[in-house]
mmCIF file of N, CA, C and O in Angstrom:
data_model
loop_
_atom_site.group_PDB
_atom_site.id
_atom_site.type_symbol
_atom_site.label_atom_id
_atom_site.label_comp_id
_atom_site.label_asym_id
_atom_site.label_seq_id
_atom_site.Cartn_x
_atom_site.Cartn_y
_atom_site.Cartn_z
ATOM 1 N N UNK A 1 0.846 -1.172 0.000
ATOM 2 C CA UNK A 1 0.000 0.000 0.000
ATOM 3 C C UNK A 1 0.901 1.247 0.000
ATOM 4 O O UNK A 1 1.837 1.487 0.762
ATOM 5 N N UNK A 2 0.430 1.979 -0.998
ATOM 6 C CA UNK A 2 1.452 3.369 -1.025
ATOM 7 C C UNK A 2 1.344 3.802 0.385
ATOM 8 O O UNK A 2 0.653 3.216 1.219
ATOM 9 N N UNK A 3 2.356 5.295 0.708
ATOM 10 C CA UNK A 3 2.068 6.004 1.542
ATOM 11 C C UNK A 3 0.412 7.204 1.385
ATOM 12 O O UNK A 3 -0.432 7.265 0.491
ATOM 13 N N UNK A 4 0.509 7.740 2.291
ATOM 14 C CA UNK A 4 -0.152 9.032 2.105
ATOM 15 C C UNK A 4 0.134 9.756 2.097
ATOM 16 O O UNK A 4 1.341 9.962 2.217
ATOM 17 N N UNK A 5 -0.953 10.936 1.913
ATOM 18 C CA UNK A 5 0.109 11.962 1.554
ATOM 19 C C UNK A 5 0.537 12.972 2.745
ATOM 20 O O UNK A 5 1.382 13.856 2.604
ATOM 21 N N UNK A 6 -0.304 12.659 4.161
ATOM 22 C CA UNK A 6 0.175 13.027 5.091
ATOM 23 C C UNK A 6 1.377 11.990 5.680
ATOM 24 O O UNK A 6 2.192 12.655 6.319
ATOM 25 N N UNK A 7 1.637 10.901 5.656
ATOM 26 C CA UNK A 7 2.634 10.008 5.814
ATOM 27 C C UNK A 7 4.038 10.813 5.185
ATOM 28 O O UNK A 7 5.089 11.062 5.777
ATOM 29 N N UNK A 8 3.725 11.059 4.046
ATOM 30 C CA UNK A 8 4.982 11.347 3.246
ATOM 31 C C UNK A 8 5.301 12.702 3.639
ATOM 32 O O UNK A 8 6.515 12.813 3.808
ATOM 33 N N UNK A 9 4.538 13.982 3.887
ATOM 34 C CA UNK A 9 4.477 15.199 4.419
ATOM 35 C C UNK A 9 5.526 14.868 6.131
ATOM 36 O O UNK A 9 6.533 15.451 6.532
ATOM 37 N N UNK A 10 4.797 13.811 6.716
ATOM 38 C CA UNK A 10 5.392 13.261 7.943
ATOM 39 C C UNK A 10 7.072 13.114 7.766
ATOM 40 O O UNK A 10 7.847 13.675 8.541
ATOM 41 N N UNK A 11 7.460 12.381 6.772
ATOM 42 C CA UNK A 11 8.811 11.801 6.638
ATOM 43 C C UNK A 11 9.263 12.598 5.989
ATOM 44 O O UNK A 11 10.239 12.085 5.442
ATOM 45 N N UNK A 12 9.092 14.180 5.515
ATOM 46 C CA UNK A 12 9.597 14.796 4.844
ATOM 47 C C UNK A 12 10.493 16.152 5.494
ATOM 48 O O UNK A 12 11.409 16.916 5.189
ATOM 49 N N UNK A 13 9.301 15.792 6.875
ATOM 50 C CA UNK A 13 9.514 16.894 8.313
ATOM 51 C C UNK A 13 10.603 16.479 9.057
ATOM 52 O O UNK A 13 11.240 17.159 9.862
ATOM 53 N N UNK A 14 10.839 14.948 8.642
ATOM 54 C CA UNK A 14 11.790 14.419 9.478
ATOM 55 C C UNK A 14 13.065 14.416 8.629
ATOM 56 O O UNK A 14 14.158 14.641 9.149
ATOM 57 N N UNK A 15 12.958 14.218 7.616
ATOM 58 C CA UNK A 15 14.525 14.381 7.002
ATOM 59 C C UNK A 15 14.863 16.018 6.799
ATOM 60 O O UNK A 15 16.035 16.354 6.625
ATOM 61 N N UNK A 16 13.918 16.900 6.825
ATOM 62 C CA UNK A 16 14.817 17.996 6.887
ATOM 63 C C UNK A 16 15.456 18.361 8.076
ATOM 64 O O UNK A 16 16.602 18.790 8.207
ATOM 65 N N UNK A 17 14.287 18.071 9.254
ATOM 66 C CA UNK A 17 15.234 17.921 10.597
ATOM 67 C C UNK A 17 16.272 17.435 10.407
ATOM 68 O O UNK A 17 16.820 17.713 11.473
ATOM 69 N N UNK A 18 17.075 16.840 9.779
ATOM 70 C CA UNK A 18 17.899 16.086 9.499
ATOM 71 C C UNK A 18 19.574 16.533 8.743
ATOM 72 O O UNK A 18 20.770 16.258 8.840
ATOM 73 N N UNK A 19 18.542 17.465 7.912
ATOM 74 C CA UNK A 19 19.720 18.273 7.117
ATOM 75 C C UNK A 19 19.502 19.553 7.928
ATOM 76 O O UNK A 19 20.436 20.334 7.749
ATOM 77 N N UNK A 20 18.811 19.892 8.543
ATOM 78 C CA UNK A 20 18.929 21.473 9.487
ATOM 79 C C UNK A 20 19.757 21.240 10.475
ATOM 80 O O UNK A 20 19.075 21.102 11.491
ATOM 81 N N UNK A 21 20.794 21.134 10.690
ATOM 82 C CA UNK A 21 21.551 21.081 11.656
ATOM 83 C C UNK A 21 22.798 21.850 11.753
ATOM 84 O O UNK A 21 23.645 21.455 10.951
ATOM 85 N N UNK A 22 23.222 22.987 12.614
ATOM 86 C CA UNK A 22 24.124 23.782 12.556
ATOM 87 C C UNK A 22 25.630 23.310 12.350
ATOM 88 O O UNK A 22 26.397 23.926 11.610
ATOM 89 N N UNK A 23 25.907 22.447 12.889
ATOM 90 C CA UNK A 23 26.782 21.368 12.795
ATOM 91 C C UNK A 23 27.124 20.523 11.624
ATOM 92 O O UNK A 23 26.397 19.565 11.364
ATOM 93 N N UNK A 24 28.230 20.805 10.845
ATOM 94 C CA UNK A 24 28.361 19.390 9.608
ATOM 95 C C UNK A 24 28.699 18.413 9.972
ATOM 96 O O UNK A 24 28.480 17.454 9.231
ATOM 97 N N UNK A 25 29.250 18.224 11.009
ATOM 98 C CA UNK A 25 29.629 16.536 11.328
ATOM 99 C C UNK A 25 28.613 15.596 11.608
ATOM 100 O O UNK A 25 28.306 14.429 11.368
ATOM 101 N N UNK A 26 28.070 16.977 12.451
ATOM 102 C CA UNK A 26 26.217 16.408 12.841
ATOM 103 C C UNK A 26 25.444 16.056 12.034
ATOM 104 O O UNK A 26 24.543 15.269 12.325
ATOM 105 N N UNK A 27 25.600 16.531 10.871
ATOM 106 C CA UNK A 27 24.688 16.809 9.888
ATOM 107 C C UNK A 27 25.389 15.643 9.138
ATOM 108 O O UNK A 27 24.554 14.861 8.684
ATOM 109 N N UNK A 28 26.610 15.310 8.886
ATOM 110 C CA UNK A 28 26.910 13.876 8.026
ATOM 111 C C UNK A 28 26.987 13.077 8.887
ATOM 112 O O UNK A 28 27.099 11.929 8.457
ATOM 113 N N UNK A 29 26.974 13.201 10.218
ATOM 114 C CA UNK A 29 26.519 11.766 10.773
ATOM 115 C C UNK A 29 25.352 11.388 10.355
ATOM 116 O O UNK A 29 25.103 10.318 9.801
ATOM 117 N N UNK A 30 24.853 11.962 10.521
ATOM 118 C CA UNK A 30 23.105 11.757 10.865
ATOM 119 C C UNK A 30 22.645 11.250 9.763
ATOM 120 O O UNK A 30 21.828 10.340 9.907
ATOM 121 N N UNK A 31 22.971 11.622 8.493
ATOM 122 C CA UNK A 31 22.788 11.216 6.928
ATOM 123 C C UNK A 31 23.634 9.866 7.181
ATOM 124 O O UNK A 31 23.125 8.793 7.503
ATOM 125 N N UNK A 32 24.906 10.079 6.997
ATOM 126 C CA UNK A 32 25.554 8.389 7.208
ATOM 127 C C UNK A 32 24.713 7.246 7.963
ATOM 128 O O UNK A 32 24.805 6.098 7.529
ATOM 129 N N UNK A 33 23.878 7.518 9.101
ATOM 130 C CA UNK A 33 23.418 6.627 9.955
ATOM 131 C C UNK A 33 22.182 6.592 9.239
ATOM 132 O O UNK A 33 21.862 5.407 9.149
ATOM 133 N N UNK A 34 21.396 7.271 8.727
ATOM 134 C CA UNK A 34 20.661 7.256 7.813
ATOM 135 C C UNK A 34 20.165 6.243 6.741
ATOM 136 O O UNK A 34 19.162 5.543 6.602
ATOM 137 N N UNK A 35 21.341 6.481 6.026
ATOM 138 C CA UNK A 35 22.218 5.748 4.744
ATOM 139 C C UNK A 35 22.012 4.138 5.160
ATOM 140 O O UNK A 35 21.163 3.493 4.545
ATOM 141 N N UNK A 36 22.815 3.492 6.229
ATOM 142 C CA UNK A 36 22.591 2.598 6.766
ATOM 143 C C UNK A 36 21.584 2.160 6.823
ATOM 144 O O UNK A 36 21.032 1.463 5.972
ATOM 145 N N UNK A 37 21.110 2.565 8.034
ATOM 146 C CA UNK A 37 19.939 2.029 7.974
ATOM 147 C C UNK A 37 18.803 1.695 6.836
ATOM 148 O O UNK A 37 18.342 0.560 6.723
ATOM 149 N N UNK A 38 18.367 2.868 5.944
ATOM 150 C CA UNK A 38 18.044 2.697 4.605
ATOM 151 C C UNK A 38 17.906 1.089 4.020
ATOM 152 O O UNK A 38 16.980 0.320 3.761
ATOM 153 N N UNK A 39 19.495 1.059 3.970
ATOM 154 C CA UNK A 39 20.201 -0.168 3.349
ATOM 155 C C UNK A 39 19.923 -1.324 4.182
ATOM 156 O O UNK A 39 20.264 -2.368 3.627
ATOM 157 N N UNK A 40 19.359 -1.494 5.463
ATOM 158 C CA UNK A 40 19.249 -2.656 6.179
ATOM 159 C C UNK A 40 17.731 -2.320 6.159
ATOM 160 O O UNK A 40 17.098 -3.288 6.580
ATOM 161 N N UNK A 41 16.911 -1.247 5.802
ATOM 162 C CA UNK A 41 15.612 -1.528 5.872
ATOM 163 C C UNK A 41 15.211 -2.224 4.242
ATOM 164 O O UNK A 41 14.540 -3.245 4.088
ATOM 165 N N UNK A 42 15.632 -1.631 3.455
ATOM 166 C CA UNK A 42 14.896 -2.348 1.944
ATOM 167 C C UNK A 42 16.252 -3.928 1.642
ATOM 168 O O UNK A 42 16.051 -4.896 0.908
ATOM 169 N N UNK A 43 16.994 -3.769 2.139
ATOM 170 C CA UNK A 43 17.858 -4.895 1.936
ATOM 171 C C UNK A 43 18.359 -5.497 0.729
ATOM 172 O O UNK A 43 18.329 -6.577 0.140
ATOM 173 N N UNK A 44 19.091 -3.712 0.550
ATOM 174 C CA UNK A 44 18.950 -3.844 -1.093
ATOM 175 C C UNK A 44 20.403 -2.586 -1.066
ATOM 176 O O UNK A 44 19.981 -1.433 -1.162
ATOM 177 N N UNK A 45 21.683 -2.672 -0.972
ATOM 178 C CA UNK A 45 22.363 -1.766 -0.904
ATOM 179 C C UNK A 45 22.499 -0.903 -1.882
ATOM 180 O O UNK A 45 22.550 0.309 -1.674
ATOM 181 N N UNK A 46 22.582 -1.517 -3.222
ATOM 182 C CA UNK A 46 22.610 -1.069 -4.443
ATOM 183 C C UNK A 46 21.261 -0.214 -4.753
ATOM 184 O O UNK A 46 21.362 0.773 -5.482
ATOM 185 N N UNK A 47 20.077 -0.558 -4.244
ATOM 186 C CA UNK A 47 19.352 0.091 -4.379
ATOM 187 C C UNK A 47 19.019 1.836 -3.840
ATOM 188 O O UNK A 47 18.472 2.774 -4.419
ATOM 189 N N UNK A 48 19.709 1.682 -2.325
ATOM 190 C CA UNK A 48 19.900 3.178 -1.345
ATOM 191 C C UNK A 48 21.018 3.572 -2.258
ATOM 192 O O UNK A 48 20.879 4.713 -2.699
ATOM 193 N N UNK A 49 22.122 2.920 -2.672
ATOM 194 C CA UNK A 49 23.245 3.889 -3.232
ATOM 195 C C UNK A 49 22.877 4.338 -4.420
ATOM 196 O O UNK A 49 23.008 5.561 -4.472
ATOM 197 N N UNK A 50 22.412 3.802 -5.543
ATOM 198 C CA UNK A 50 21.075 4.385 -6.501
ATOM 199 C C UNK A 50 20.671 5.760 -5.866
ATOM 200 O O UNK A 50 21.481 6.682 -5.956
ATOM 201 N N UNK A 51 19.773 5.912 -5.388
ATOM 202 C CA UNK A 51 19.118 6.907 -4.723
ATOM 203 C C UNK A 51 19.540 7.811 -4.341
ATOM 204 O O UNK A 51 19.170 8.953 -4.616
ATOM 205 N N UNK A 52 20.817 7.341 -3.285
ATOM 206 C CA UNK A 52 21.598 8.239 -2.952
ATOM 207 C C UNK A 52 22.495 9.486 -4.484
ATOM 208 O O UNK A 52 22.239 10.668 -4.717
ATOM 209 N N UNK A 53 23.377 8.678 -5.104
ATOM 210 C CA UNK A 53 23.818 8.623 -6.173
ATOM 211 C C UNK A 53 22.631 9.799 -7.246
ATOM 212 O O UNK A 53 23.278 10.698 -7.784
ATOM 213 N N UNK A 54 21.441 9.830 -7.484
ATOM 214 C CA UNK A 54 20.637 10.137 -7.973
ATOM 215 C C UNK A 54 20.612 11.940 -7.195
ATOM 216 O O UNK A 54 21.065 12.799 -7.952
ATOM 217 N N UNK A 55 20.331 12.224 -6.404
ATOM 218 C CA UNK A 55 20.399 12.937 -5.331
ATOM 219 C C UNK A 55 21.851 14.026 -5.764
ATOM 220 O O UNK A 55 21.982 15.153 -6.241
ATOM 221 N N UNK A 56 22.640 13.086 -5.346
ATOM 222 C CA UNK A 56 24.143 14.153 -5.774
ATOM 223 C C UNK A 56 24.391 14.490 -7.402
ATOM 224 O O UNK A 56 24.894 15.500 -7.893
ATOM 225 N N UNK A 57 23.932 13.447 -7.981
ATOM 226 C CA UNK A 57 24.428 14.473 -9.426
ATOM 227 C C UNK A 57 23.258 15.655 -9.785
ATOM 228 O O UNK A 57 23.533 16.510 -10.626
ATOM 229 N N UNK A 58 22.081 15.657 -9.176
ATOM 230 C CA UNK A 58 21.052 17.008 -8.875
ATOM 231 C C UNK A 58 22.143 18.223 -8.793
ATOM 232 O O UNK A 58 22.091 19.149 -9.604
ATOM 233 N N UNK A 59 23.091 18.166 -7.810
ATOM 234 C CA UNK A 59 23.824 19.437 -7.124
ATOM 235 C C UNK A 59 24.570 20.043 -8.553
ATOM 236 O O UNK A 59 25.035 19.491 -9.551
ATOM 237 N N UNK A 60 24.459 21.209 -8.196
ATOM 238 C CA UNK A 60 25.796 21.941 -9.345
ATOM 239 C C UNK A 60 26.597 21.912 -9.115
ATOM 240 O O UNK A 60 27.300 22.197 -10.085
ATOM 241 N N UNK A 61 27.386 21.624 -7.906
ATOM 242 C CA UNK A 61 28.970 21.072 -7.557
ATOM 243 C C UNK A 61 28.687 19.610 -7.223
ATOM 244 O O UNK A 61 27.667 18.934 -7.090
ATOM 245 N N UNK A 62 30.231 19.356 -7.129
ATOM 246 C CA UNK A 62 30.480 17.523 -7.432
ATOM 247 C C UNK A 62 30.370 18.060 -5.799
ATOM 248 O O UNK A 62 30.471 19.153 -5.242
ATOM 249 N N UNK A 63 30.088 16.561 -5.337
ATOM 250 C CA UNK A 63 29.979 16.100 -3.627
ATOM 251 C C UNK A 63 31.745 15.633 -3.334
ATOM 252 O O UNK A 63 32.642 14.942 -3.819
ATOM 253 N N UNK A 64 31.562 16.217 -2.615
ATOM 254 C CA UNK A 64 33.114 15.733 -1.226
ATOM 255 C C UNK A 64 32.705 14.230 -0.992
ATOM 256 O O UNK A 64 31.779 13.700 -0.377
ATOM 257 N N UNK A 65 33.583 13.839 -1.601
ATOM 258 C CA UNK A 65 33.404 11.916 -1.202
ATOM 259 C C UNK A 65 34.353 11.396 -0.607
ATOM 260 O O UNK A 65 35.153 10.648 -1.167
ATOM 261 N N UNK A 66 34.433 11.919 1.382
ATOM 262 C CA UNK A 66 35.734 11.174 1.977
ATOM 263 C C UNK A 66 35.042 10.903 2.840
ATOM 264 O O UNK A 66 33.958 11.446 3.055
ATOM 265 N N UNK A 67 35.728 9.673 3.745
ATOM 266 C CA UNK A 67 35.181 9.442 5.117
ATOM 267 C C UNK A 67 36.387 9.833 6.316
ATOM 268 O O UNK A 67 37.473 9.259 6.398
ATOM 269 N N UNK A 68 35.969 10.822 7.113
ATOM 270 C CA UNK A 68 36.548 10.830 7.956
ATOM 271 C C UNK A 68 37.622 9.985 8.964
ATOM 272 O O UNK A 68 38.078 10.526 9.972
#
């Protein structure tokens, strides 16, 4: 069953909480742990990195791709 459209309004409140964070470390943790999880909820890695992947070539600059 799809979502709704208050469901999706719901999870939309929550990932910007997510990227609002004054903090960048905070702010790429929180996405990294994210990320994860993602990947252990659909159980499909290739599929979140897709997505993910999809997401960054949107930006007009290339993404910083290091891990701390």
């Amino acid at each position: 069953m799809p979502p709704s459209q208050q469901q999706l309004d719901d999870l939309l409140e929550r990932l910007i909480a997510l990227t609002d964070q004054p903090d960048p470390v905070d702010q790429r943790d929180s996405l990294a742990r994210l990320s994860l999880l993602l990947i252990e909820a659909v159980d499909d890695a290739a599929r979140v990195q897709s997505a993910v992947d999809e997401i960054l070539a949107a930006r007009l600059e290339p993404p910083a791709l290091h891990i701390p």
